[in-house]
Amino acid sequence: MATREGKYLTFTLAGEEYGIGILKVKEIIGMMAITTVPQTPAYVKGVINLRGKVIPIVDLRLKFDMASINQTEKTCIIVVEVANGGQKVMIGILVDSVSEVLNIKGGDIEDTPNFGSHLNTEYILGMAKTGGKVKILLDIDRVLSNEETALLAKVA
């Protein structure tokens, strides 16, 4: 439990709250022009030029098989560093809105419920109980497979 305790940046997707470890977050930016890249998976929205660095943008709604929505003034990009398969890649994740940074104690984090063997939940660190609600804590390094991370490294 102690390894999961810490500060998390919380954000919303389709009305649900999620959290990612604050140490993975490089910055939060507003929406900017995204250049689409042909022949990439639907969840890869394209790339942005962030102060001279080309960063691939992943739409978490599409990655998690949620319905796509139009961008709002609250839509933003969380730039994170993903370490997967021996590679470190900076990616931007598109979320509905960013909420706050929470300090979550180990005792408030429960293991992911068992949804059966057909559902992959490796990318979920745990379920945080805060303020009478449940926030889904993501292991951002595992949201994308090794192959998907390698693809994004090529796109960038």
Short mmCIF file of N, CA, C and O in Angstrom, two decimals, residues 18-20 60 63-64 66 112 115 119-126 136-145:
data_model
loop_
_atom_site.label_atom_id
_atom_site.label_comp_id
_atom_site.label_asym_id
_atom_site.label_seq_id
_atom_site.Cartn_x
_atom_site.Cartn_y
_atom_site.Cartn_z
N TYR A 18 -10.40 10.36 -12.29
CA TYR A 18 -9.21 9.52 -12.38
C TYR A 18 -8.05 10.27 -11.74
O TYR A 18 -8.09 11.49 -11.58
N GLY A 19 -7.00 9.52 -11.41
CA GLY A 19 -5.81 10.15 -10.87
C GLY A 19 -4.57 9.52 -11.46
O GLY A 19 -4.55 8.32 -11.75
N ILE A 20 -3.54 10.34 -11.66
CA ILE A 20 -2.24 9.81 -12.06
C ILE A 20 -1.19 10.41 -11.13
O ILE A 20 -1.35 11.54 -10.66
N LEU A 60 -7.62 9.84 -24.19
CA LEU A 60 -7.92 8.77 -23.24
C LEU A 60 -9.34 8.24 -23.39
O LEU A 60 -9.58 7.07 -23.14
N LYS A 63 -9.05 5.75 -26.09
CA LYS A 63 -8.23 4.62 -25.62
C LYS A 63 -9.05 3.71 -24.71
O LYS A 63 -8.88 2.49 -24.73
N PHE A 64 -9.94 4.29 -23.91
CA PHE A 64 -10.75 3.51 -22.98
C PHE A 64 -12.12 3.15 -23.56
O PHE A 64 -13.04 2.80 -22.84
N MET A 66 -14.49 4.94 -24.77
CA MET A 66 -15.60 5.84 -24.41
C MET A 66 -15.96 6.67 -25.64
O MET A 66 -15.16 6.81 -26.56
N THR A 112 -7.86 -3.06 -7.10
CA THR A 112 -8.86 -3.06 -8.16
C THR A 112 -9.76 -4.28 -7.98
O THR A 112 -9.26 -5.39 -7.79
N PHE A 115 -12.84 -8.09 -12.02
CA PHE A 115 -13.93 -8.03 -12.98
C PHE A 115 -13.99 -9.28 -13.85
O PHE A 115 -14.69 -9.33 -14.84
N LEU A 119 -11.08 -9.19 -18.49
CA LEU A 119 -10.89 -7.75 -18.48
C LEU A 119 -9.49 -7.42 -17.95
O LEU A 119 -9.13 -7.81 -16.84
N ASN A 120 -8.73 -6.71 -18.76
CA ASN A 120 -7.37 -6.32 -18.35
C ASN A 120 -7.45 -5.05 -17.49
O ASN A 120 -7.87 -4.01 -17.97
N THR A 121 -7.04 -5.17 -16.24
CA THR A 121 -7.06 -4.00 -15.35
C THR A 121 -5.66 -3.68 -14.85
O THR A 121 -5.51 -2.99 -13.86
N GLU A 122 -4.64 -4.17 -15.56
CA GLU A 122 -3.25 -3.92 -15.14
C GLU A 122 -2.93 -2.44 -15.05
O GLU A 122 -2.06 -2.05 -14.28
N TYR A 123 -3.60 -1.63 -15.84
CA TYR A 123 -3.29 -0.21 -15.90
C TYR A 123 -3.94 0.56 -14.74
O TYR A 123 -3.75 1.76 -14.63
N ILE A 124 -4.71 -0.13 -13.90
CA ILE A 124 -5.32 0.53 -12.74
C ILE A 124 -4.50 0.22 -11.50
O ILE A 124 -4.32 -0.93 -11.13
N LEU A 125 -3.96 1.27 -10.88
CA LEU A 125 -3.16 1.11 -9.66
C LEU A 125 -4.05 0.72 -8.48
O LEU A 125 -3.65 -0.06 -7.62
N GLY A 126 -5.22 1.31 -8.44
CA GLY A 126 -6.12 1.04 -7.33
C GLY A 126 -7.29 2.00 -7.35
O GLY A 126 -7.41 2.84 -8.26
N ILE A 136 -10.38 6.52 -9.77
CA ILE A 136 -9.62 5.43 -10.36
C ILE A 136 -8.19 5.91 -10.58
O ILE A 136 -7.96 6.86 -11.32
N LEU A 137 -7.25 5.27 -9.90
CA LEU A 137 -5.84 5.66 -10.02
C LEU A 137 -5.21 4.86 -11.15
O LEU A 137 -5.23 3.64 -11.14
N LEU A 138 -4.66 5.58 -12.11
CA LEU A 138 -4.08 4.93 -13.29
C LEU A 138 -2.58 4.78 -13.15
O LEU A 138 -1.89 5.66 -12.64
N ASP A 139 -2.08 3.63 -13.61
CA ASP A 139 -0.64 3.45 -13.78
C ASP A 139 -0.36 3.85 -15.22
O ASP A 139 -0.53 3.05 -16.14
N ILE A 140 0.01 5.11 -15.41
CA ILE A 140 0.10 5.66 -16.76
C ILE A 140 1.13 4.90 -17.61
O ILE A 140 1.01 4.86 -18.83
N ASP A 141 2.11 4.26 -16.97
CA ASP A 141 3.08 3.47 -17.73
C ASP A 141 2.44 2.24 -18.36
O ASP A 141 2.98 1.67 -19.30
N ARG A 142 1.30 1.81 -17.81
CA ARG A 142 0.67 0.59 -18.31
C ARG A 142 -0.59 0.83 -19.12
O ARG A 142 -1.20 -0.11 -19.61
N VAL A 143 -0.99 2.10 -19.23
CA VAL A 143 -2.19 2.39 -20.04
C VAL A 143 -1.92 2.03 -21.50
O VAL A 143 -2.79 1.51 -22.20
N LEU A 144 -0.69 2.26 -21.93
CA LEU A 144 -0.30 1.89 -23.29
C LEU A 144 0.58 0.64 -23.22
O LEU A 144 1.41 0.51 -22.32
N SER A 145 0.41 -0.27 -24.17
CA SER A 145 1.26 -1.46 -24.21
C SER A 145 2.65 -1.07 -24.70
O SER A 145 2.87 0.04 -25.20
#
